[in-house]
CSV table of C-alpha atoms in Angstrom, one decimal:
chain,number,residue,atom,x,y,z
A,1,MET,CA,4.1,15.6,-10.3
A,2,LYS,CA,7.3,17.3,-11.5
A,3,GLY,CA,10.8,16.0,-11.8
A,4,ARG,CA,14.2,17.7,-12.0
A,5,PRO,CA,14.2,20.2,-14.9
A,6,ASP,CA,17.5,18.8,-16.1
A,7,CYS,CA,16.5,15.1,-16.0
A,8,PRO,CA,17.3,13.4,-19.4
A,9,ARG,CA,14.7,10.6,-18.9
A,10,CYS,CA,11.6,12.6,-18.1
A,11,GLN,CA,12.6,16.2,-19.2
A,12,GLY,CA,11.2,17.5,-15.9
A,13,LYS,CA,7.8,15.9,-16.2
A,14,GLY,CA,8.5,13.4,-13.4
A,15,LEU,CA,6.8,10.6,-15.4
A,16,ILE,CA,8.2,8.3,-18.1
A,17,PHE,CA,5.8,7.4,-20.9
A,18,ASP,CA,6.5,4.2,-22.8
A,19,PRO,CA,6.0,4.3,-26.6
A,20,ASP,CA,3.8,1.3,-26.2
A,21,PRO,CA,0.4,2.7,-25.0
A,22,GLN,CA,-0.4,-0.7,-23.4
A,23,LYS,CA,2.5,-0.3,-20.9
A,24,PRO,CA,2.0,1.8,-17.7
A,25,VAL,CA,3.4,5.2,-17.0
A,26,VAL,CA,6.4,5.0,-14.7
A,27,LEU,CA,7.4,7.4,-12.0
A,28,CYS,CA,10.9,8.8,-12.8
A,29,GLY,CA,13.6,8.2,-10.3
A,30,CYS,CA,14.5,11.8,-10.2
A,31,THR,CA,11.4,12.6,-8.2
A,32,VAL,CA,12.9,10.9,-5.2
A,33,ASP,CA,15.3,13.9,-4.8
A,34,LEU,CA,12.2,16.1,-4.6
A,35,ALA,CA,10.3,14.1,-2.0
A,36,PRO,CA,9.1,16.2,0.9
A,37,ASP,CA,11.5,16.6,3.8
A,38,VAL,CA,10.5,15.9,7.4
A,39,GLU,CA,9.6,19.5,8.1
A,40,THR,CA,7.3,19.7,5.1
A,41,LEU,CA,5.6,16.5,6.4
A,42,GLY,CA,5.0,18.1,9.8
A,43,LEU,CA,6.9,15.3,11.6
A,44,PRO,CA,7.7,16.2,15.3
A,45,ALA,CA,11.4,16.0,16.2
A,46,ARG,CA,10.8,12.7,18.0
A,47,TYR,CA,9.7,11.0,14.8
A,48,ARG,CA,11.9,12.7,12.2
A,49,GLU,CA,14.2,9.7,12.0
A,50,ALA,CA,11.4,7.1,11.9
A,51,GLU,CA,11.8,4.4,9.3
A,52,PHE,CA,10.8,0.7,9.1
A,53,THR,CA,14.3,-0.7,9.5
A,54,ARG,CA,14.9,1.2,12.7
A,55,PHE,CA,11.4,0.5,14.0
A,56,TRP,CA,11.8,-3.3,13.5
A,57,LYS,CA,15.1,-3.2,15.4
A,58,TRP,CA,13.7,-1.2,18.3
A,59,TRP,CA,10.6,-3.4,18.4
A,60,ASN,CA,12.5,-6.7,18.3
A,61,ASN,CA,14.7,-5.5,21.2
A,62,ALA,CA,11.7,-4.5,23.2
A,63,GLN,CA,10.1,-7.9,22.6
A,64,ALA,CA,13.2,-10.1,23.1
A,65,SER,CA,12.1,-11.7,26.3
A,66,HIS,CA,8.8,-12.8,24.7
A,67,VAL,CA,10.2,-14.5,21.6
A,68,ARG,CA,10.7,-18.0,22.9
A,69,PRO,CA,7.4,-18.4,24.8
A,70,LEU,CA,5.5,-17.2,21.7
A,71,LEU,CA,7.4,-19.4,19.2
A,72,ASP,CA,6.6,-22.4,21.5
A,73,ARG,CA,2.9,-21.8,20.8
A,74,VAL,CA,3.2,-22.0,17.0
A,75,GLY,CA,2.2,-25.7,17.1
A,76,ASP,CA,-1.1,-24.9,18.9
A,77,LEU,CA,-2.0,-22.5,16.0
A,78,GLU,CA,-1.0,-25.0,13.4
A,79,GLU,CA,-3.3,-27.6,15.2
A,80,LEU,CA,-6.1,-25.1,15.2
A,81,LEU,CA,-5.9,-24.7,11.4
A,82,ALA,CA,-5.7,-28.4,10.9
A,83,ARG,CA,-8.9,-29.1,12.8
A,84,PRO,CA,-12.2,-29.5,10.8
A,85,ALA,CA,-14.1,-26.3,10.2
A,86,GLU,CA,-17.3,-27.8,11.6
A,87,GLU,CA,-15.4,-28.4,14.9
A,88,VAL,CA,-13.8,-25.0,15.4
A,89,GLY,CA,-16.3,-22.9,13.6
A,90,GLU,CA,-15.5,-19.9,11.3
A,91,LEU,CA,-12.0,-18.5,11.9
A,92,GLU,CA,-12.0,-14.8,10.9
A,93,GLY,CA,-8.8,-13.9,9.2
A,94,ARG,CA,-7.8,-17.5,8.5
A,95,GLU,CA,-5.8,-16.5,5.4
A,96,ASP,CA,-3.8,-14.0,7.4
A,97,LEU,CA,-2.9,-16.7,10.0
A,98,VAL,CA,-1.8,-19.1,7.2
A,99,LYS,CA,0.4,-16.4,5.7
A,100,LEU,CA,1.9,-15.6,9.1
A,101,LEU,CA,2.8,-19.2,9.8
A,102,GLN,CA,4.3,-19.6,6.4
A,103,ALA,CA,6.4,-16.5,6.9
A,104,LEU,CA,7.6,-17.8,10.3
A,105,LYS,CA,9.3,-20.7,8.6
A,106,ARG,CA,11.5,-18.3,6.7
A,107,ARG,CA,12.1,-15.7,9.4
A,108,PRO,CA,10.9,-16.1,13.0
A,109,GLU,CA,10.8,-12.4,13.6
A,110,HIS,CA,7.7,-12.1,11.5
A,111,GLY,CA,5.7,-13.5,14.4
A,112,ILE,CA,7.1,-11.0,16.8
A,113,ARG,CA,6.3,-7.9,14.7
A,114,PRO,CA,3.1,-6.0,15.5
A,115,ALA,CA,-0.1,-7.6,14.1
A,116,GLY,CA,-0.8,-6.1,10.7
A,117,ALA,CA,2.4,-4.0,10.7
A,118,GLU,CA,4.0,-5.9,7.8
A,119,ALA,CA,1.0,-5.3,5.6
A,120,LEU,CA,1.3,-1.6,6.4
A,121,ALA,CA,5.0,-1.7,5.5
A,122,GLN,CA,4.4,-3.5,2.3
A,123,TRP,CA,1.7,-1.0,1.3
A,124,ALA,CA,3.9,2.0,2.1
A,125,LEU,CA,7.1,0.6,0.5
A,126,SER,CA,5.6,-1.0,-2.6
A,127,GLY,CA,1.9,-0.2,-2.8
A,128,LYS,CA,0.9,-3.8,-2.6
A,129,HIS,CA,-2.1,-4.4,-0.4
A,130,LYS,CA,-5.7,-5.3,-1.0
A,131,PHE,CA,-8.1,-3.1,1.0
A,132,ARG,CA,-11.2,-5.0,2.1
A,133,HIS,CA,-13.4,-1.9,2.0
A,134,GLY,CA,-11.9,0.1,-0.9
A,135,TRP,CA,-10.7,3.2,0.9
A,136,GLU,CA,-7.0,3.2,1.9
A,137,LEU,CA,-7.6,3.7,5.6
A,138,TRP,CA,-5.3,2.4,8.3
A,139,TRP,CA,-6.0,2.3,12.0
A,140,ILE,CA,-3.0,1.7,14.3
A,141,HIS,CA,-3.8,1.1,18.0
A,142,GLY,CA,-2.0,0.3,21.1
A,143,PRO,CA,-1.2,1.7,24.6
A,144,ALA,CA,1.1,4.7,25.2
A,145,GLN,CA,4.8,4.2,24.4
A,146,SER,CA,3.9,1.2,22.2
A,147,GLY,CA,5.4,2.8,19.1
A,148,ARG,CA,2.1,3.4,17.2
A,149,SER,CA,3.1,7.0,16.3
A,150,THR,CA,6.6,6.0,15.3
A,151,LEU,CA,5.2,3.3,13.0
A,152,ALA,CA,2.8,5.8,11.4
A,153,ALA,CA,5.6,8.3,10.8
A,154,ALA,CA,7.7,5.5,9.2
A,155,ALA,CA,4.8,4.7,6.9
A,156,LEU,CA,4.4,8.3,6.0
A,157,ARG,CA,8.0,8.8,5.1
A,158,ALA,CA,8.3,5.5,3.1
A,159,TRP,CA,5.1,6.3,1.1
A,160,THR,CA,6.0,9.9,0.3
A,161,GLU,CA,9.5,8.9,-0.7
A,162,ARG,CA,8.4,6.1,-2.9
A,163,LEU,CA,5.8,8.2,-4.8
A,164,GLY,CA,7.5,11.6,-4.5
A,165,LYS,CA,4.3,13.0,-3.2
A,166,GLY,CA,3.5,15.1,-0.2
A,167,GLY,CA,1.9,14.2,3.1
A,168,ARG,CA,1.2,15.5,6.6
A,169,PHE,CA,1.5,14.3,10.1
A,170,VAL,CA,-1.0,16.0,12.4
A,171,SER,CA,-1.5,15.8,16.2
A,172,LEU,CA,-5.2,15.4,16.7
A,173,ARG,CA,-5.0,16.9,20.1
A,174,THR,CA,-3.4,20.1,18.8
A,175,LEU,CA,-5.8,20.3,15.8
A,176,SER,CA,-8.8,19.8,18.1
A,177,GLN,CA,-7.7,22.6,20.3
A,178,SER,CA,-7.0,24.9,17.3
A,179,ILE,CA,-10.6,24.2,16.1
A,180,LYS,CA,-12.0,24.9,19.5
A,181,ASP,CA,-10.1,28.1,19.8
A,182,VAL,CA,-12.0,29.5,16.8
A,183,TYR,CA,-15.1,29.6,19.0
A,184,HIS,CA,-13.5,31.2,22.1
A,185,ASP,CA,-14.8,34.5,23.3
A,186,ILE,CA,-12.6,37.6,23.4
A,187,ARG,CA,-11.7,37.2,27.1
A,188,SER,CA,-9.9,33.9,26.5
A,189,TYR,CA,-9.2,34.1,22.8
A,190,GLN,CA,-6.2,32.0,21.6
A,191,ASN,CA,-6.8,32.3,17.9
A,192,GLN,CA,-4.6,35.3,17.4
A,193,ALA,CA,-4.2,34.7,13.7
A,194,PHE,CA,-8.0,34.8,13.3
A,195,GLN,CA,-8.2,31.5,11.5
A,196,SER,CA,-11.5,30.0,10.6
A,197,VAL,CA,-12.3,26.3,10.8
A,198,ARG,CA,-12.0,26.2,7.0
A,199,ASP,CA,-8.5,27.7,7.3
A,200,LEU,CA,-7.5,24.8,9.5
A,201,ILE,CA,-9.1,22.0,7.7
A,202,GLU,CA,-8.7,22.9,4.0
A,203,PRO,CA,-4.9,22.4,3.9
A,204,LEU,CA,-5.4,18.8,5.1
A,205,GLN,CA,-8.3,17.8,2.9
A,206,ASP,CA,-6.3,17.0,-0.2
A,207,GLN,CA,-2.9,16.0,1.3
A,208,PRO,CA,-1.8,12.9,-0.7
A,209,LEU,CA,-1.3,11.1,2.6
A,210,LEU,CA,-2.6,12.3,6.0
A,211,VAL,CA,-1.6,10.9,9.4
A,212,LEU,CA,-4.0,11.9,12.2
A,213,ASP,CA,-2.1,11.0,15.4
A,214,ASP,CA,-4.1,10.2,18.6
A,215,TRP,CA,-7.5,10.3,16.9
A,216,ASP,CA,-9.2,9.3,20.1
A,217,ARG,CA,-7.9,12.4,21.9
A,218,MET,CA,-10.2,14.8,20.0
A,219,ASP,CA,-11.9,17.5,22.0
A,220,THR,CA,-15.4,16.7,23.2
A,221,ASP,CA,-16.8,19.8,21.6
A,222,ILE,CA,-19.4,18.6,19.0
A,223,ARG,CA,-18.2,21.3,16.6
A,224,VAL,CA,-14.7,19.8,16.6
A,225,ALA,CA,-16.2,16.4,15.8
A,226,GLN,CA,-18.2,17.9,12.9
A,227,ALA,CA,-15.1,19.5,11.4
A,228,LEU,CA,-13.1,16.3,11.7
A,229,ALA,CA,-15.9,14.2,10.3
A,230,GLN,CA,-16.1,16.5,7.3
A,231,LEU,CA,-12.4,16.1,6.8
A,232,LEU,CA,-12.7,12.3,6.7
A,233,ASP,CA,-15.8,12.5,4.5
A,234,HIS,CA,-13.8,14.5,1.9
A,235,ARG,CA,-10.8,12.2,2.0
A,236,TYR,CA,-13.1,9.2,1.6
A,237,SER,CA,-14.9,10.8,-1.4
A,238,GLU,CA,-11.6,11.6,-3.0
A,239,GLU,CA,-10.1,8.2,-2.2
A,240,LEU,CA,-7.1,9.7,-0.4
A,241,PRO,CA,-5.1,7.4,1.9
A,242,THR,CA,-5.3,8.2,5.6
A,243,ILE,CA,-3.7,6.7,8.7
A,244,LEU,CA,-5.2,7.1,12.2
A,245,THR,CA,-3.6,6.2,15.5
A,246,ALA,CA,-5.4,5.7,18.8
A,247,ALA,CA,-5.1,3.9,22.1
A,248,GLY,CA,-7.9,1.4,21.3
A,249,PRO,CA,-9.7,0.0,18.2
A,250,PRO,CA,-12.4,2.0,16.5
A,251,GLU,CA,-15.1,-0.1,18.2
A,252,ALA,CA,-14.0,1.6,21.5
A,253,LEU,CA,-15.4,4.9,20.2
A,254,ASP,CA,-18.9,3.5,20.3
A,255,ARG,CA,-18.4,2.4,23.9
A,256,ARG,CA,-17.2,5.7,25.2
A,257,GLU,CA,-20.1,7.5,26.8
A,258,ASN,CA,-21.0,10.8,25.2
A,259,HIS,CA,-18.2,10.6,22.7
A,260,PRO,CA,-18.6,13.4,20.1
A,261,LEU,CA,-18.5,11.1,17.1
A,262,ALA,CA,-21.3,9.0,18.6
A,263,ARG,CA,-23.3,12.2,19.2
A,264,LEU,CA,-23.0,13.0,15.5
A,265,GLU,CA,-25.1,9.9,14.8
A,266,ASP,CA,-23.1,9.4,11.6
A,267,GLY,CA,-23.4,5.7,11.1
A,268,SER,CA,-21.5,5.8,7.8
A,269,LEU,CA,-18.4,7.4,9.3
A,270,LEU,CA,-18.3,4.9,12.2
A,271,GLU,CA,-18.7,2.0,9.8
A,272,ARG,CA,-15.8,3.3,7.7
A,273,LEU,CA,-13.6,3.5,10.8
A,274,ARG,CA,-14.6,0.0,11.8
A,275,GLY,CA,-13.7,-1.1,8.3
A,276,ALA,CA,-10.1,0.3,8.4
A,277,GLU,CA,-7.1,-2.0,8.0
A,278,ARG,CA,-5.9,-2.7,11.5
A,279,VAL,CA,-2.4,-2.7,13.1
A,280,GLU,CA,-2.4,-3.7,16.7
A,281,MET,CA,0.8,-3.0,18.7
A,282,VAL,CA,1.2,-6.5,20.1
A,283,PRO,CA,3.3,-9.3,18.6
A,284,ALA,CA,1.4,-11.0,15.8
A,285,LEU,CA,1.7,-14.4,17.4
A,286,ARG,CA,0.3,-13.0,20.7
A,287,PHE,CA,-2.6,-11.5,18.8
A,288,TRP,CA,-3.5,-15.0,17.3
A,289,ILE,CA,-2.8,-16.9,20.5
A,290,ASP,CA,-5.1,-14.6,22.5
A,291,ARG,CA,-7.8,-15.0,19.9
A,292,MET,CA,-7.4,-18.8,20.0
A,293,GLU,CA,-7.7,-18.8,23.8
A,294,ARG,CA,-10.9,-16.7,23.7
A,295,ARG,CA,-12.6,-19.2,21.4
């Protein structure tokens, strides 16, 4: 990490060391000016202006017609929490529901935002989040046009700007095709730069933050799956934060017949994906109401 060479606080180091060795090292404010720009991050034109404030406004407008019906069901959720545990059974994520209902008393829009999105924003903006499985892995899922890629781009921008570190936004569909092109024969060769799989994967392995957009659209070629699995294995080993977006939850990969990840028979990888922190592109109250009604 480097700061501005003329900075009087850090003398270009980017870090401020307190004379008291018990106090933590602080990131110097001058590094914000050096944060990666949208082109360095690889953000497509559609997502270059993505940020949480704009996303919340767009999302609230899109969900405006659902606000009152959802808020009318808050009492049902409060009643569910009040019932004896032996009567309703174990409620997975009870603490999350309690926090949501408390937040609603301050600002009703908290119940309209996508389930898990506020935790993602808090992590990106302030670094505060307790990961259940250790690795900083996020899985954002929802149907087409639900805003999952925009939300991932907003998190990437906020995280890199806060820390002054780099990052990368990658289309999984494009990356998959590039990996597949490495193996094409001379009659249909698309890899005119003669890149190897290593050339394609290595620049992504140690990105401080990596977004892999449309993870579920990887090519069915088993060699593509092997390369992507190695990429995630490396990032897991190095404890590097990663965000994946997809149409469905990670469990959906197991259910897809002949899916390349399932053919790898890599149980550890699938388990890590299932253990990712989830963001579902439905209003948080709708998420909990649906769960309550399925009980």
